[in-house]
Short mmCIF file of C-alpha atoms in Angstrom, two decimals:
data_model
loop_
_atom_site.label_atom_id
_atom_site.label_comp_id
_atom_site.label_asym_id
_atom_site.label_seq_id
_atom_site.Cartn_x
_atom_site.Cartn_y
_atom_site.Cartn_z
CA MET A 1 41.03 14.75 -20.19
CA LEU A 2 38.25 12.37 -19.30
CA MET A 3 39.26 9.49 -21.59
CA GLU A 4 42.71 9.38 -19.98
CA GLN A 5 40.97 8.86 -16.61
CA VAL A 6 38.91 6.04 -18.13
CA VAL A 7 41.90 4.07 -19.45
CA CYS A 8 44.26 4.70 -16.53
CA ARG A 9 45.62 1.52 -14.92
CA GLU A 10 43.89 1.88 -11.54
CA ASN A 11 40.47 2.52 -13.06
CA MET A 12 40.78 -0.35 -15.54
CA LEU A 13 41.90 -2.82 -12.85
CA ALA A 14 38.93 -1.82 -10.67
CA ALA A 15 36.62 -2.28 -13.67
CA TYR A 16 38.18 -5.67 -14.45
CA ARG A 17 37.65 -6.91 -10.89
CA ARG A 18 34.01 -5.82 -11.03
CA VAL A 19 33.34 -7.50 -14.39
CA VAL A 20 34.96 -10.76 -13.28
CA ARG A 21 33.06 -10.71 -9.98
CA ASN A 22 29.76 -10.21 -11.81
CA LYS A 23 30.61 -13.06 -14.22
CA GLY A 24 27.69 -12.94 -16.65
CA ALA A 25 27.10 -14.61 -19.99
CA ALA A 26 29.42 -14.32 -22.97
CA GLY A 27 28.64 -11.79 -25.67
CA ALA A 28 28.43 -12.21 -29.42
CA ASP A 29 32.14 -13.16 -29.68
CA GLY A 30 31.81 -16.04 -27.17
CA MET A 31 34.57 -14.75 -24.86
CA THR A 32 33.92 -15.42 -21.15
CA ALA A 33 34.98 -13.35 -18.15
CA GLY A 34 37.61 -15.96 -17.33
CA GLU A 35 39.29 -15.39 -20.70
CA LEU A 36 39.35 -11.60 -20.42
CA TRP A 37 42.70 -11.29 -18.62
CA GLY A 38 44.56 -13.29 -21.25
CA PHE A 39 42.96 -11.27 -24.04
CA CYS A 40 43.91 -7.99 -22.38
CA GLN A 41 47.52 -9.10 -21.88
CA ALA A 42 47.78 -9.75 -25.62
CA HIS A 43 45.67 -6.91 -27.06
CA TRP A 44 45.09 -4.16 -24.49
CA GLU A 45 47.68 -1.74 -25.88
CA GLY A 46 45.90 -1.70 -29.23
CA VAL A 47 42.47 -1.28 -27.62
CA ARG A 48 43.83 1.54 -25.43
CA GLU A 49 45.21 3.38 -28.43
CA GLN A 50 41.84 3.10 -30.18
CA LEU A 51 40.05 4.50 -27.12
CA LEU A 52 42.47 7.41 -26.79
CA GLY A 53 42.30 8.08 -30.51
CA GLY A 54 38.49 7.99 -30.58
CA THR A 55 38.37 5.14 -33.10
CA TYR A 56 37.17 2.24 -30.92
CA CYS A 57 34.00 0.59 -32.24
CA PRO A 58 32.01 -1.73 -29.91
CA GLN A 59 30.82 -5.09 -31.17
CA PRO A 60 27.10 -5.88 -31.52
CA VAL A 61 25.31 -7.04 -28.40
CA ARG A 62 23.84 -10.52 -28.17
CA LYS A 63 20.05 -10.60 -27.92
CA VAL A 64 18.67 -12.61 -25.02
CA GLU A 65 15.04 -12.85 -23.93
CA ILE A 66 14.16 -13.76 -20.36
CA PRO A 67 10.68 -14.23 -18.86
CA LYS A 68 9.39 -11.33 -16.81
CA PRO A 69 8.47 -11.96 -13.15
CA GLY A 70 5.06 -13.56 -12.95
CA GLY A 71 5.33 -14.96 -16.48
CA LYS A 72 3.90 -11.80 -18.10
CA GLY A 73 5.80 -11.62 -21.37
CA VAL A 74 9.56 -11.49 -21.88
CA ARG A 75 12.23 -8.89 -21.22
CA MET A 76 14.80 -8.30 -23.96
CA LEU A 77 18.42 -8.02 -22.90
CA GLY A 78 21.41 -7.01 -24.97
CA ILE A 79 24.57 -8.73 -23.69
CA PRO A 80 27.74 -6.84 -24.71
CA THR A 81 30.99 -8.69 -25.22
CA VAL A 82 33.06 -9.04 -22.06
CA LEU A 83 35.60 -6.50 -23.43
CA ASP A 84 32.82 -3.96 -24.05
CA ARG A 85 31.49 -4.63 -20.55
CA LEU A 86 34.95 -3.84 -19.21
CA ILE A 87 35.06 -0.55 -21.09
CA GLN A 88 31.51 0.36 -20.08
CA GLN A 89 32.32 -0.39 -16.45
CA ALA A 90 35.42 1.82 -16.64
CA LEU A 91 33.34 4.60 -18.22
CA GLY A 92 30.68 4.30 -15.53
CA GLN A 93 33.25 4.56 -12.74
CA VAL A 94 34.51 7.86 -14.13
CA LEU A 95 31.10 9.32 -15.07
CA THR A 96 29.26 8.42 -11.86
CA PRO A 97 31.13 10.96 -9.66
CA ILE A 98 30.34 13.63 -12.27
CA PHE A 99 26.59 12.97 -12.57
CA ASP A 100 25.52 11.34 -9.30
CA PRO A 101 25.91 14.39 -7.02
CA THR A 102 23.49 16.31 -9.26
CA PHE A 103 20.74 13.69 -9.10
CA SER A 104 17.60 14.15 -7.02
CA GLU A 105 17.47 13.06 -3.38
CA GLN A 106 14.33 11.11 -4.29
CA SER A 107 16.10 8.98 -6.90
CA PHE A 108 17.32 5.68 -5.42
CA GLY A 109 17.91 3.15 -8.21
CA PHE A 110 21.42 2.15 -9.37
CA ARG A 111 23.16 4.78 -7.27
CA PRO A 112 26.10 4.28 -4.91
CA GLY A 113 25.10 4.37 -1.25
CA ARG A 114 21.37 4.09 -2.05
CA SER A 115 19.05 1.11 -1.89
CA ALA A 116 15.54 -0.15 -2.44
CA HIS A 117 14.96 -0.07 1.32
CA GLN A 118 15.68 3.66 1.39
CA ALA A 119 13.16 4.16 -1.42
CA VAL A 120 10.52 2.16 0.46
CA ARG A 121 11.13 4.15 3.65
CA SER A 122 10.83 7.43 1.73
CA ALA A 123 7.55 6.31 0.16
CA TRP A 124 6.25 5.28 3.58
CA SER A 125 7.12 8.69 5.04
CA HIS A 126 5.05 10.48 2.35
CA MET A 127 2.05 8.26 3.11
CA ALA A 128 2.46 8.72 6.87
CA GLN A 129 2.28 12.51 6.35
CA GLY A 130 -1.18 12.23 4.84
CA TYR A 131 -0.49 11.77 1.13
CA ARG A 132 -2.83 8.82 0.78
CA TRP A 133 -3.28 8.78 -3.00
CA MET A 134 -0.55 7.52 -5.31
CA VAL A 135 0.19 8.13 -8.97
CA ASP A 136 1.80 4.83 -9.96
CA MET A 137 3.47 5.74 -13.25
CA ASP A 138 4.91 3.08 -15.53
CA LEU A 139 7.10 4.10 -18.45
CA GLU A 140 6.50 1.91 -21.48
CA LYS A 141 9.63 -0.10 -22.37
CA LEU A 142 11.99 2.59 -21.10
CA PHE A 143 15.23 0.85 -22.06
CA ASP A 144 13.90 0.02 -25.53
CA ARG A 145 12.47 3.47 -26.29
CA VAL A 146 15.20 5.88 -25.19
CA ASN A 147 15.76 8.54 -27.83
CA HIS A 148 19.50 8.69 -28.50
CA ASP A 149 19.60 12.39 -29.39
CA VAL A 150 17.66 13.40 -26.27
CA LEU A 151 19.92 11.26 -24.06
CA MET A 152 23.19 12.41 -25.64
CA ALA A 153 22.17 16.07 -25.27
CA ARG A 154 21.92 15.48 -21.52
CA VAL A 155 25.23 13.62 -21.39
CA ALA A 156 26.92 16.49 -23.26
CA ARG A 157 25.80 18.99 -20.61
CA ARG A 158 28.53 17.73 -18.27
CA VAL A 159 30.89 15.70 -20.47
CA LYS A 160 33.12 17.84 -22.68
CA ASP A 161 35.56 15.17 -23.92
CA ARG A 162 34.31 14.46 -27.43
CA ARG A 163 35.92 10.99 -27.44
CA VAL A 164 33.77 9.93 -24.46
CA ILE A 165 30.60 11.31 -26.06
CA VAL A 166 31.32 9.52 -29.34
CA LEU A 167 32.10 6.25 -27.54
CA ILE A 168 28.83 6.35 -25.56
CA TYR A 169 26.93 7.11 -28.77
CA ARG A 170 28.56 4.11 -30.46
CA PHE A 171 27.58 1.88 -27.55
CA LEU A 172 23.99 3.05 -28.00
CA ARG A 173 24.00 2.52 -31.76
CA CYS A 174 25.85 -0.78 -31.98
CA GLY A 175 23.60 -3.43 -33.47
CA MET A 176 21.94 -6.42 -31.86
CA MET A 177 22.88 -9.91 -32.98
CA GLU A 178 20.30 -12.68 -33.16
CA GLY A 179 20.88 -15.95 -34.98
CA GLY A 180 24.06 -14.61 -36.56
CA VAL A 181 22.26 -11.59 -38.07
CA VAL A 182 23.00 -8.06 -36.83
CA SER A 183 20.08 -5.62 -36.70
CA PRO A 184 20.77 -1.87 -36.55
CA ARG A 185 19.65 0.00 -33.44
CA VAL A 186 18.15 3.49 -33.74
CA GLU A 187 16.71 3.89 -30.22
CA GLY A 188 17.00 2.40 -26.76
CA THR A 189 19.83 1.50 -24.42
CA PRO A 190 19.98 -2.29 -24.15
CA GLN A 191 19.61 -3.79 -20.69
CA GLY A 192 22.59 -5.95 -19.83
CA GLY A 193 25.43 -3.44 -20.08
CA PRO A 194 27.01 -1.80 -17.00
CA LEU A 195 26.48 1.69 -18.45
CA SER A 196 22.72 1.42 -19.09
CA PRO A 197 21.54 2.12 -15.49
CA LEU A 198 23.58 5.34 -15.30
CA LEU A 199 22.32 6.49 -18.71
CA SER A 200 18.71 5.88 -17.67
CA ASN A 201 19.24 7.95 -14.52
CA ILE A 202 20.80 10.76 -16.58
CA LEU A 203 17.73 10.83 -18.83
CA LEU A 204 15.13 10.57 -16.05
CA ASP A 205 16.86 13.20 -13.90
CA ASP A 206 14.97 15.76 -15.97
CA LEU A 207 11.74 14.15 -14.78
CA ASP A 208 12.94 14.33 -11.17
CA LYS A 209 13.84 17.99 -11.50
CA GLU A 210 10.45 18.74 -13.04
CA LEU A 211 8.65 17.00 -10.17
CA GLU A 212 10.74 18.97 -7.67
CA ARG A 213 10.00 22.24 -9.50
CA ARG A 214 6.28 21.51 -9.24
CA GLY A 215 6.60 20.74 -5.53
CA HIS A 216 5.48 17.11 -5.74
CA ARG A 217 6.33 14.40 -3.23
CA PHE A 218 7.69 11.43 -5.14
CA VAL A 219 10.02 8.45 -5.08
CA ARG A 220 11.78 7.03 -8.12
CA TYR A 221 13.68 3.77 -8.34
CA ALA A 222 15.00 3.30 -11.90
CA ASP A 223 11.89 3.53 -14.13
CA ASP A 224 9.49 2.86 -11.24
CA CYS A 225 8.16 6.30 -10.25
CA ASN A 226 5.42 7.03 -7.68
CA ILE A 227 4.03 10.48 -6.90
CA TYR A 228 2.05 10.98 -3.67
CA VAL A 229 -0.88 13.40 -3.53
CA ARG A 230 -3.84 14.15 -1.25
CA SER A 231 -6.76 13.42 -3.60
CA LYS A 232 -7.69 11.32 -6.60
CA ARG A 233 -8.50 14.43 -8.63
CA ALA A 234 -5.04 15.86 -7.99
CA GLY A 235 -3.47 12.54 -8.97
CA GLU A 236 -5.31 12.38 -12.28
CA ARG A 237 -4.26 15.95 -13.07
CA VAL A 238 -0.62 15.14 -12.24
CA LEU A 239 -0.65 12.02 -14.42
CA ARG A 240 -2.09 13.92 -17.39
CA ARG A 241 0.50 16.67 -17.17
CA LEU A 242 3.42 14.33 -16.67
CA GLU A 243 2.31 12.23 -19.62
CA ARG A 244 2.46 15.31 -21.83
CA TYR A 245 5.81 16.41 -20.37
CA LEU A 246 7.43 13.00 -20.94
CA ARG A 247 6.11 12.80 -24.49
CA GLU A 248 7.20 16.29 -25.50
CA ARG A 249 10.47 16.71 -23.59
CA LEU A 250 11.94 13.22 -23.21
CA ARG A 251 10.16 11.35 -26.04
CA LEU A 252 8.95 8.72 -23.59
CA THR A 253 5.52 7.11 -23.35
CA VAL A 254 3.50 6.38 -20.23
CA ASN A 255 1.96 2.90 -20.23
CA ARG A 256 -1.66 3.71 -19.42
CA ASP A 257 -2.55 0.04 -18.89
CA LYS A 258 -0.07 -0.29 -16.02
CA SER A 259 -0.24 3.29 -14.68
CA ALA A 260 -2.97 4.29 -12.26
CA VAL A 261 -4.11 6.77 -9.64
CA ASP A 262 -5.02 4.61 -6.67
CA ARG A 263 -4.72 4.07 -2.95
CA PRO A 264 -1.24 2.88 -1.94
CA TRP A 265 -2.63 -0.25 -0.26
CA ASN A 266 -4.04 -1.36 -3.62
CA ARG A 267 -0.66 -1.10 -5.35
CA LYS A 268 2.87 -2.33 -4.73
CA PHE A 269 6.24 -0.59 -4.80
CA LEU A 270 9.47 -2.60 -4.96
CA GLY A 271 7.61 -5.66 -3.66
CA TYR A 272 6.06 -3.85 -0.68
CA SER A 273 2.55 -2.61 0.00
CA VAL A 274 0.94 -0.92 3.02
CA THR A 275 -2.05 -1.34 5.31
CA VAL A 276 -5.05 1.03 5.33
CA HIS A 277 -4.26 2.47 8.78
CA ARG A 278 -3.91 6.24 9.20
CA ARG A 279 -0.32 5.55 10.11
CA PRO A 280 0.27 2.91 7.42
CA LYS A 281 2.27 -0.21 8.13
CA LEU A 282 4.59 -1.72 5.55
CA LYS A 283 3.76 -5.24 4.45
CA VAL A 284 4.81 -7.76 1.83
CA ALA A 285 2.74 -7.35 -1.33
CA PRO A 286 0.66 -10.44 -2.22
CA GLU A 287 2.33 -10.68 -5.62
CA SER A 288 5.75 -10.92 -3.93
CA ILE A 289 4.53 -13.91 -1.94
CA ARG A 290 3.20 -15.58 -5.08
CA ARG A 291 6.53 -15.08 -6.85
CA LEU A 292 8.48 -16.61 -3.98
CA LYS A 293 6.16 -19.62 -3.81
CA GLN A 294 6.54 -20.21 -7.53
CA LYS A 295 10.32 -20.06 -7.21
CA LEU A 296 10.27 -22.45 -4.25
CA ARG A 297 7.96 -24.85 -6.09
CA ASP A 298 10.67 -25.25 -8.71
CA THR A 299 13.15 -26.07 -5.94
CA PHE A 300 10.78 -28.59 -4.35
CA ARG A 301 10.22 -30.20 -7.74
CA ARG A 302 13.96 -30.65 -8.18
CA GLY A 303 14.15 -32.09 -4.66
CA ARG A 304 12.25 -35.26 -5.43
CA GLY A 305 14.43 -38.27 -4.70
CA ARG A 306 16.99 -36.26 -2.74
CA HIS A 307 17.68 -36.38 0.97
CA ILE A 308 15.53 -33.86 2.79
CA ALA A 309 18.58 -32.24 4.43
CA ARG A 310 20.06 -31.42 1.01
CA LEU A 311 16.74 -29.93 -0.08
CA ILE A 312 16.59 -27.77 3.06
CA ALA A 313 20.18 -26.65 2.44
CA GLU A 314 19.13 -25.45 -1.02
CA LEU A 315 16.04 -23.69 0.33
CA THR A 316 17.79 -21.88 3.18
CA PRO A 317 19.68 -19.18 1.17
CA GLN A 318 16.53 -18.36 -0.80
CA LEU A 319 14.44 -18.02 2.35
CA ARG A 320 17.05 -16.00 4.24
CA GLY A 321 17.53 -13.65 1.29
CA TRP A 322 13.78 -13.13 0.92
CA VAL A 323 13.30 -12.36 4.61
CA ALA A 324 16.30 -10.01 4.58
CA TYR A 325 14.79 -8.02 1.71
CA PHE A 326 11.37 -7.81 3.38
CA ARG A 327 12.69 -7.11 6.85
CA LEU A 328 10.99 -3.68 6.78
CA SER A 329 7.57 -5.35 6.86
CA GLU A 330 5.64 -4.51 10.02
CA VAL A 331 2.97 -7.13 9.30
CA LYS A 332 4.57 -10.32 10.54
CA GLY A 333 1.81 -12.86 9.97
CA VAL A 334 2.98 -13.51 6.41
CA PHE A 335 6.29 -14.93 7.67
CA GLU A 336 4.52 -17.40 9.96
CA GLU A 337 2.09 -18.44 7.20
CA LEU A 338 4.94 -18.91 4.74
CA ASP A 339 6.86 -20.92 7.33
CA GLN A 340 3.88 -23.27 7.68
CA TRP A 341 3.59 -23.59 3.90
CA VAL A 342 7.29 -24.54 3.56
CA ARG A 343 7.02 -27.17 6.31
CA ARG A 344 3.94 -28.65 4.67
CA LYS A 345 5.75 -28.81 1.31
CA LEU A 346 8.68 -30.63 2.93
CA ARG A 347 6.35 -33.19 4.53
CA ARG A 348 4.70 -33.63 1.14
CA VAL A 349 8.11 -34.35 -0.42
CA LEU A 350 8.81 -37.06 2.15
CA TRP A 351 5.32 -38.52 1.74
CA LYS A 352 5.86 -38.83 -2.02
CA GLN A 353 9.31 -40.34 -1.51
CA TRP A 354 7.83 -43.12 0.62
CA LYS A 355 5.57 -43.98 -2.36
CA ARG A 356 3.74 -47.17 -1.30
CA PRO A 357 1.13 -47.32 1.47
CA ARG A 358 3.01 -50.13 3.21
CA THR A 359 6.21 -48.05 3.25
CA ARG A 360 4.30 -45.01 4.50
CA ALA A 361 2.70 -46.96 7.35
CA ARG A 362 6.09 -48.39 8.34
CA GLU A 363 7.80 -44.98 8.27
CA LEU A 364 5.04 -43.37 10.34
CA ALA A 365 5.12 -46.15 12.93
CA LYS A 366 8.93 -45.98 13.09
CA ARG A 367 8.60 -42.28 13.93
CA GLY A 368 6.30 -42.87 16.89
CA VAL A 369 2.82 -42.79 15.34
CA ASP A 370 0.26 -45.25 16.69
CA ARG A 371 0.09 -48.33 14.41
CA GLU A 372 -3.63 -48.03 13.72
CA GLN A 373 -3.40 -44.30 12.92
CA ALA A 374 -0.33 -44.92 10.76
CA CYS A 375 -2.19 -47.48 8.65
CA ARG A 376 -5.31 -45.30 8.41
CA THR A 377 -3.21 -42.36 7.19
CA ALA A 378 -1.06 -44.42 4.82
CA TYR A 379 -4.04 -46.03 3.11
CA SER A 380 -6.18 -42.88 2.85
CA GLY A 381 -7.33 -41.91 -0.61
CA TYR A 382 -6.26 -38.29 -0.33
CA GLY A 383 -3.44 -36.76 -2.35
CA PRO A 384 0.02 -35.89 -0.97
CA TRP A 385 -0.77 -32.19 -0.37
CA ARG A 386 -3.85 -33.04 1.71
CA CYS A 387 -2.02 -35.78 3.58
CA ALA A 388 0.78 -33.36 4.47
CA ARG A 389 -1.69 -31.67 6.86
CA PHE A 390 -2.65 -34.85 8.74
CA SER A 391 -1.76 -34.92 12.42
CA ALA A 392 0.03 -38.26 11.98
CA LEU A 393 2.46 -36.76 9.50
CA ASN A 394 2.97 -33.69 11.68
CA ARG A 395 3.75 -35.95 14.64
CA ALA A 396 6.11 -38.13 12.60
CA ILE A 397 7.95 -35.14 11.10
CA PRO A 398 7.69 -32.42 13.77
CA THR A 399 8.86 -28.87 13.24
CA SER A 400 11.72 -29.46 15.68
CA ALA A 401 13.09 -32.25 13.45
CA LEU A 402 13.03 -29.95 10.41
CA ARG A 403 14.77 -27.23 12.42
CA ARG A 404 17.52 -29.66 13.40
CA LEU A 405 18.06 -30.35 9.70
CA GLY A 406 18.67 -26.63 9.17
CA LEU A 407 15.24 -25.24 8.22
CA VAL A 408 15.20 -21.54 9.08
CA ASN A 409 12.40 -20.10 11.25
CA LEU A 410 11.17 -17.21 9.08
CA LEU A 411 9.46 -15.34 11.89
CA GLU A 412 12.51 -15.56 14.13
CA GLU A 413 14.75 -14.57 11.22
CA HIS A 414 12.57 -11.52 10.61
CA ARG A 415 12.67 -10.53 14.28
CA ARG A 416 16.45 -10.80 14.20
CA LEU A 417 16.75 -8.55 11.15
CA VAL A 418 13.89 -6.13 11.75
CA SER A 419 14.67 -2.42 11.84
CA PRO A 420 12.05 0.33 12.37
CA CYS A 421 11.14 2.91 9.70
#
């Protein structure tokens, strides 16, 4: 039976290692991942008996709100207790081999062996074949609006162990705690639990199958779904019909404010956009650059008063990770421009650390700048950002000096990582 596979020792140990590795915040009971092993040693036999007997009841999730990227509203998370995360992880490990092989080839999110880069490459291939209109479809608050009965009917198609079905249903229905008060939950699958991504894929697999039945070219990554067509008229017709299908069959709503039929180069997908060429080139979407700069600004702000080498050491993992994600970009100018922006911000930090004009003139002269030019620059009335562009400051703090301190060359890093579509 399926529940026996869930609670077997090997599966539970693998789930425990995953939960501990992911760390994460404590749930409503305050237990941390570091305390889970001791709790299991003392209480696991009782929990196991409840799971096998079909009587286990999950605790309410803890409500947490985090700002959405770009500062546009907040995203609501439901953080399960660490014990419930362990059980959800164990469930997911058993259910994934049952459901994943049946999913569409054009579904890439939260699936083993699949990645965002594969989704981007697939989208690019559709555009390169002449499908130069895109239906960018946004589902309104997917995780908050999932209909439990619709979802459980799809789970029950392949899961026959009633104990597993009841346990998943209880995870969906367990309340949400905020300020010590538990609110009942009648719809949605709270983001924050290990099982939620798999459940969302199970629900949206019906959408994938419908798109395949209609012969559409599409790419879906979690709730981000793009359909590629040859004309605007065809795109508008597809959006209308899918909106009706989602409403009637899956009880989901399309967010018309965020959905659109548009050219791919006017939209973004997983942080990427494309050029207008007949054979489009992948590029970093402007919004992705703005998000990175905002994140780095916070790092630069924290770097005031610290040695520049320590600040660079903090920046380096962020920059390397960003370049690694956008290594598919064929438009390389953005990496050089961003590299210049980072160097200018670092010079600005040093300029502000020197504070007084006399100190600035002395530091510039010490670094080889002509005395007269050093004084003229130090006593200028311009702000730090403008001064960071002055030739005197560039000569005093050359790029080579920043490289020796560990600053990564973004363009060279991209060239090292680049792989063709």
